[in-house]
Short mmCIF file of C-alpha atoms in Angstrom, two decimals:
data_model
loop_
_atom_site.label_atom_id
_atom_site.label_comp_id
_atom_site.label_asym_id
_atom_site.label_seq_id
_atom_site.Cartn_x
_atom_site.Cartn_y
_atom_site.Cartn_z
CA MET A 4 98.80 79.76 108.07
CA LYS A 5 102.17 78.18 107.86
CA ILE A 6 104.97 79.40 110.41
CA PHE A 7 108.34 78.19 109.69
CA ASN A 8 110.72 77.87 113.02
CA THR A 9 113.98 79.64 112.55
CA PRO A 10 117.30 79.46 114.54
CA ASN A 11 117.81 82.21 117.03
CA LYS A 12 120.91 83.80 114.77
CA SER A 13 119.95 87.52 113.38
CA ASN A 14 121.90 86.62 110.18
CA THR A 15 119.50 83.53 109.68
CA ILE A 16 116.36 85.89 109.59
CA THR A 17 115.09 87.25 106.32
CA GLY A 18 112.10 88.03 107.31
CA PHE A 19 109.37 88.78 110.02
CA ILE A 20 105.67 87.13 110.05
CA LEU A 21 102.87 89.60 110.47
CA LEU A 22 99.99 87.88 112.17
CA GLY A 23 97.76 90.52 110.79
CA PHE A 24 94.20 89.64 111.07
CA PRO A 25 93.93 85.73 112.24
CA CYS A 26 90.72 84.02 110.64
CA PRO A 27 89.48 81.00 108.37
CA ARG A 28 90.47 81.37 104.73
CA GLU A 29 86.87 82.77 103.92
CA GLY A 30 87.34 85.21 106.62
CA GLN A 31 90.60 86.59 105.06
CA VAL A 32 89.32 86.83 101.30
CA LEU A 33 86.14 88.74 102.80
CA LEU A 34 88.63 91.08 104.90
CA PHE A 35 90.74 91.45 101.21
CA VAL A 36 87.68 92.49 99.62
CA LEU A 37 86.62 95.00 102.36
CA PHE A 38 90.16 96.63 102.48
CA SER A 39 90.30 96.79 98.67
CA THR A 40 87.11 99.06 98.37
CA VAL A 41 88.07 101.10 101.25
CA TYR A 42 91.55 101.55 99.82
CA LEU A 43 90.06 102.83 96.21
CA LEU A 44 87.90 104.77 98.00
CA THR A 45 90.33 106.61 100.04
CA LEU A 46 92.67 106.94 96.66
CA MET A 47 89.20 108.43 94.75
CA GLY A 48 88.29 110.99 97.44
CA ASN A 49 91.99 112.33 98.18
CA GLY A 50 92.58 112.68 94.56
CA SER A 51 89.19 114.42 93.81
CA ILE A 52 90.46 116.96 96.24
CA ILE A 53 94.01 117.39 94.75
CA CYS A 54 92.44 117.39 91.46
CA ALA A 55 89.66 120.09 92.75
CA VAL A 56 92.45 122.27 94.23
CA HIS A 57 94.52 121.99 91.10
CA TRP A 58 92.04 122.71 88.34
CA ASP A 59 89.65 125.62 90.22
CA GLN A 60 91.56 129.10 90.29
CA ARG A 61 89.23 130.03 93.34
CA LEU A 62 90.89 127.25 95.64
CA HIS A 63 94.43 128.88 94.65
CA SER A 64 94.74 130.00 98.45
CA PRO A 65 96.81 129.23 101.59
CA MET A 66 94.26 127.00 103.24
CA TYR A 67 93.34 124.86 100.50
CA ILE A 68 97.13 124.59 99.15
CA LEU A 69 97.51 123.24 102.54
CA LEU A 70 94.40 120.82 101.86
CA ALA A 71 95.46 119.39 98.78
CA ASN A 72 99.22 118.67 100.53
CA PHE A 73 97.36 117.31 103.65
CA SER A 74 95.61 114.71 100.68
CA VAL A 75 98.65 113.86 98.99
CA LEU A 76 99.82 112.65 102.58
CA GLU A 77 96.49 110.91 103.27
CA ILE A 78 96.80 108.92 100.08
CA TRP A 79 100.71 108.24 100.92
CA TYR A 80 99.77 107.13 104.47
CA VAL A 81 97.37 104.83 103.67
CA THR A 82 99.61 103.08 101.04
CA SER A 83 102.38 102.60 103.35
CA THR A 84 100.13 99.57 104.66
CA VAL A 85 96.77 98.59 103.16
CA PRO A 86 98.96 97.20 100.15
CA ASN A 87 101.16 95.04 102.28
CA MET A 88 97.95 94.04 104.61
CA LEU A 89 96.16 93.35 101.25
CA ALA A 90 98.54 90.88 99.84
CA ASN A 91 99.14 88.97 103.49
CA PHE A 92 95.27 88.48 103.59
CA LEU A 93 95.90 85.90 100.56
CA SER A 94 99.38 84.74 101.74
CA ASP A 95 99.99 81.21 103.49
CA THR A 96 103.39 82.48 105.37
CA LYS A 97 102.78 86.21 106.14
CA VAL A 98 106.43 87.02 105.44
CA ILE A 99 107.51 90.30 104.98
CA SER A 100 111.01 90.90 104.37
CA PHE A 101 113.45 92.56 106.82
CA SER A 102 114.06 95.79 104.91
CA GLY A 103 110.58 96.25 103.87
CA CYS A 104 109.13 95.79 107.76
CA PHE A 105 111.90 98.54 108.29
CA LEU A 106 110.90 100.83 105.34
CA GLN A 107 107.35 100.42 106.33
CA PHE A 108 108.27 101.19 110.04
CA TYR A 109 110.22 104.12 108.52
CA PHE A 110 107.43 105.83 106.23
CA PHE A 111 104.27 104.83 108.43
CA PHE A 112 106.02 106.67 111.61
CA SER A 113 107.30 109.57 109.15
CA LEU A 114 104.06 110.10 107.35
CA GLY A 115 102.42 109.95 110.83
CA CYS A 116 104.64 112.98 112.26
CA THR A 117 104.01 114.65 108.93
CA GLU A 118 100.04 114.46 109.32
CA CYS A 119 100.41 115.83 112.78
CA SER A 120 102.78 118.71 111.26
CA PHE A 121 100.24 119.53 108.56
CA LEU A 122 97.16 119.60 111.06
CA ALA A 123 99.26 122.06 113.29
CA VAL A 124 100.05 124.38 110.25
CA MET A 125 96.46 124.13 109.09
CA ALA A 126 95.40 125.37 112.56
CA PHE A 127 97.77 128.43 112.61
CA ASP A 128 96.21 128.98 109.31
CA ARG A 129 92.76 129.12 110.21
CA TYR A 130 94.13 131.63 113.52
CA LEU A 131 95.51 133.72 111.51
CA ALA A 132 92.44 134.08 109.19
CA ILE A 133 90.12 134.81 111.89
CA CYS A 134 92.00 136.10 114.70
CA ARG A 135 93.92 138.06 112.41
CA PRO A 136 92.00 138.94 109.25
CA LEU A 137 93.37 142.27 108.34
CA ARG A 138 96.78 140.89 108.24
CA TYR A 139 96.31 137.47 106.90
CA PRO A 140 96.88 138.12 103.10
CA THR A 141 100.30 139.82 104.55
CA ILE A 142 101.48 137.29 106.81
CA MET A 143 100.24 134.20 105.19
CA THR A 144 101.34 134.58 101.71
CA GLY A 145 102.60 132.41 99.11
CA HIS A 146 106.17 131.91 100.14
CA LEU A 147 105.61 131.12 103.65
CA CYS A 148 102.91 128.78 102.71
CA THR A 149 105.60 127.17 100.74
CA ASN A 150 107.97 127.00 103.46
CA LEU A 151 105.75 125.66 105.80
CA VAL A 152 104.65 122.96 103.07
CA VAL A 153 108.10 121.96 102.62
CA SER A 154 109.07 122.07 106.35
CA CYS A 155 106.27 119.57 106.97
CA TRP A 156 107.53 117.27 104.96
CA ILE A 157 111.20 117.52 105.85
CA LEU A 158 110.37 117.34 109.54
CA GLY A 159 108.57 114.13 109.32
CA PHE A 160 110.95 112.23 107.18
CA LEU A 161 113.89 113.56 109.25
CA TRP A 162 112.46 112.87 112.69
CA PHE A 163 112.75 109.06 113.14
CA LEU A 164 115.55 108.44 110.72
CA ILE A 165 118.23 108.17 112.51
CA PRO A 166 116.53 105.78 115.61
CA ILE A 167 115.31 103.60 112.72
CA ILE A 168 118.42 103.26 111.16
CA ILE A 169 119.79 102.52 114.68
CA ILE A 170 117.14 99.61 115.22
CA SER A 171 117.32 98.21 111.87
CA ARG A 172 121.00 97.43 112.88
CA MET A 173 120.30 95.21 115.98
CA SER A 174 120.67 91.56 115.91
CA PHE A 175 117.23 90.21 116.26
CA CYS A 176 116.64 86.88 118.22
CA GLY A 177 113.77 83.98 118.69
CA SER A 178 110.28 84.19 116.82
CA ARG A 179 110.05 87.10 114.40
CA ILE A 180 106.56 86.69 114.70
CA ILE A 181 104.84 90.19 114.97
CA ASP A 182 101.17 90.13 115.94
CA HIS A 183 100.08 93.34 114.08
CA PHE A 184 99.28 93.88 110.53
CA LEU A 185 102.34 96.54 110.14
CA CYS A 186 105.47 96.77 111.31
CA ASP A 187 104.85 98.33 114.81
CA PRO A 188 107.84 99.11 117.05
CA GLY A 189 106.54 97.54 120.00
CA PRO A 190 106.58 93.80 118.78
CA LEU A 191 109.97 94.69 117.08
CA LEU A 192 111.70 96.21 120.10
CA ALA A 193 110.72 92.77 121.93
CA LEU A 194 112.53 90.85 119.16
CA ILE A 195 116.09 92.24 119.69
CA CYS A 196 118.34 90.08 121.27
CA GLN A 197 120.19 92.36 123.57
CA ARG A 198 117.18 95.01 124.76
CA VAL A 199 118.94 98.70 125.07
CA LEU A 200 116.56 100.94 127.14
CA VAL A 201 118.20 103.71 125.94
CA ILE A 202 116.97 103.08 122.60
CA GLU A 203 113.29 102.45 123.77
CA LEU A 204 113.56 106.03 125.79
CA VAL A 205 114.53 107.27 122.56
CA PHE A 206 112.12 105.96 120.03
CA SER A 207 109.35 106.20 122.61
CA THR A 208 110.58 110.36 123.36
CA LEU A 209 110.72 110.94 119.79
CA SER A 210 107.23 109.17 119.20
CA SER A 211 105.34 111.42 121.72
CA LEU A 212 107.15 114.85 121.53
CA PRO A 213 105.35 115.73 117.97
CA VAL A 214 102.37 114.20 119.05
CA ILE A 215 101.84 115.88 122.04
CA SER A 216 103.71 119.79 121.30
CA LEU A 217 101.71 119.45 118.08
CA PHE A 218 98.11 118.55 119.60
CA LEU A 219 98.84 121.62 122.16
CA PHE A 220 99.71 124.14 119.83
CA ILE A 221 96.95 122.89 117.73
CA MET A 222 94.35 123.11 120.95
CA GLY A 223 95.95 126.64 121.45
CA SER A 224 95.21 127.64 118.38
CA TYR A 225 91.71 126.80 118.30
CA ALA A 226 91.40 128.23 122.03
CA LEU A 227 92.30 131.76 120.24
CA VAL A 228 89.91 131.04 117.74
CA LEU A 229 87.44 130.03 120.32
CA GLY A 230 87.61 133.61 122.29
CA ALA A 231 87.66 135.68 118.76
CA VAL A 232 84.28 133.81 117.86
CA LEU A 233 82.71 134.47 121.27
CA ARG A 234 83.05 138.24 120.70
CA ILE A 235 81.60 138.22 117.21
CA PRO A 236 78.16 139.56 118.06
CA SER A 237 75.94 138.30 115.46
CA ALA A 238 74.78 134.56 115.25
CA THR A 239 75.00 134.32 111.74
CA GLY A 240 78.80 135.68 111.82
CA ARG A 241 79.64 132.89 114.33
CA ARG A 242 78.30 130.42 112.75
CA LYS A 243 80.12 131.07 109.32
CA VAL A 244 83.27 131.03 111.10
CA PHE A 245 82.67 127.39 113.06
CA SER A 246 81.77 126.36 109.30
CA THR A 247 85.06 127.04 108.33
CA CYS A 248 86.95 125.32 111.06
CA GLY A 249 84.36 122.47 111.55
CA SER A 250 86.06 120.47 109.30
CA HIS A 251 89.86 120.60 110.36
CA LEU A 252 88.48 120.01 114.03
CA ALA A 253 86.23 116.82 113.03
CA VAL A 254 89.83 115.72 111.59
CA VAL A 255 91.90 116.59 114.26
CA SER A 256 89.47 114.94 116.89
CA LEU A 257 89.44 111.75 114.10
CA PHE A 258 93.21 111.46 114.35
CA TYR A 259 94.35 112.90 117.69
CA GLY A 260 91.36 110.67 119.29
CA SER A 261 92.47 107.50 117.98
CA VAL A 262 96.41 108.28 118.74
CA LEU A 263 95.62 109.25 122.40
CA VAL A 264 93.32 106.09 123.03
CA MET A 265 96.22 103.98 121.20
CA TYR A 266 98.76 105.39 123.63
CA GLY A 267 97.36 107.19 126.39
CA SER A 268 94.72 104.54 127.76
CA PRO A 269 95.75 101.71 130.27
CA LYS A 270 96.98 98.22 129.02
CA SER A 271 94.73 95.37 128.88
CA GLU A 272 94.84 91.57 128.66
CA HIS A 273 93.30 92.15 125.37
CA GLU A 274 96.16 94.77 124.13
CA ALA A 275 97.07 93.05 120.75
CA GLY A 276 93.81 93.35 119.39
CA THR A 277 92.72 96.82 120.66
CA LYS A 278 96.09 97.87 119.02
CA LYS A 279 95.34 96.84 115.78
CA ILE A 280 91.71 98.18 115.94
CA VAL A 281 92.89 101.74 116.66
CA THR A 282 95.57 101.77 114.57
CA LEU A 283 93.14 100.77 111.67
CA PHE A 284 91.06 103.78 112.82
CA TYR A 285 93.70 106.10 112.75
CA SER A 286 95.89 104.93 109.84
CA VAL A 287 93.13 103.37 107.25
CA MET A 288 89.73 104.96 108.23
CA THR A 289 90.22 108.38 108.85
CA PRO A 290 92.12 109.30 105.30
CA LEU A 291 89.23 107.54 104.07
CA LEU A 292 86.85 110.31 106.09
CA ASN A 293 88.74 113.06 105.85
CA PRO A 294 87.52 114.14 102.42
CA VAL A 295 84.13 113.18 103.26
CA ILE A 296 84.04 115.86 106.10
CA TYR A 297 85.88 118.49 104.02
CA SER A 298 83.76 118.42 101.12
CA LEU A 299 80.55 118.10 103.24
CA ARG A 300 81.43 121.23 105.53
CA ASN A 301 82.72 122.98 102.78
CA LYS A 302 80.43 125.32 100.01
CA ASP A 303 83.64 125.84 97.69
CA MET A 304 84.89 122.45 98.13
CA LYS A 305 81.85 120.75 97.11
CA LYS A 306 81.42 123.65 93.89
CA ALA A 307 85.32 122.72 93.03
CA LEU A 308 84.43 118.96 93.24
CA GLN A 309 81.06 119.38 91.33
CA LYS A 310 82.92 121.29 88.42
CA PHE A 311 85.96 118.15 88.68
CA LEU A 312 83.15 115.80 88.55
CA ARG A 313 81.65 117.57 85.14
CA ILE A 314 84.96 118.18 83.35
CA PHE A 315 85.60 114.28 84.64
CA LYS A 316 82.46 113.07 82.63
CA LYS A 317 83.50 114.71 79.46
CA TYR A 318 86.15 112.22 79.19
#
């Protein structure tokens, strides 16, 4: 890998160097093949859910509309990091442009915030369906569902806009090396010529606020759902409800489990390597696993996917 020395002036820096996963050339090619396969499978899995919901009239309900939007989100989320990662595997310089770095920074965190919002809305939908079944059709109308979907996208893309604009206008000095496979805020803030604690505090607060608050909301929703489930007299009824909520709980556990490990565990001497692995899990592996989880645990989704595959084979 070639790393060029640059003067310590921000106006001469035309980009940053993403170290990614340093290894011999053969290893880089192997990683390229591996993550290309994961990326294609992710696109196919989430794309199949979107098509199944779109074409099957039985799935035109708030629960599946939210799921389809969540799959759209997952496609964009993985696309914000993997294509650039794949290009870096085959690159000698590992350089990402200044604007490209901050665009990736913005989209990655905005989509992550949007994902937290969608998981909270999906938990709210399950709470209404299980704890307020008689009022569910009148509360979770198509109009409310549309407003919730639009609100998730708007909130996610506005939340980090101003902090990222401020950080992008700062002066960067010294090394332009980022020991990560994406433009992570920690290494970026460390490269600022004159570090401003207020900006770091504001960004840290904005990063943790949606994660923590929405996680508490999700847990509160499922605590009420659990209370309602335990009051169901028949074991068959309890299993049916658990089956309905199990997919969403599995997705929440995968996403928030890795995020909490990332930001809640104590620092170690292998911090950079640990961050890469954990970030890789919630940014690449969970979008791959989510379609599998939803399709395996949902009979209606299985039937819709089988119908979609039959239609696809005809063409």
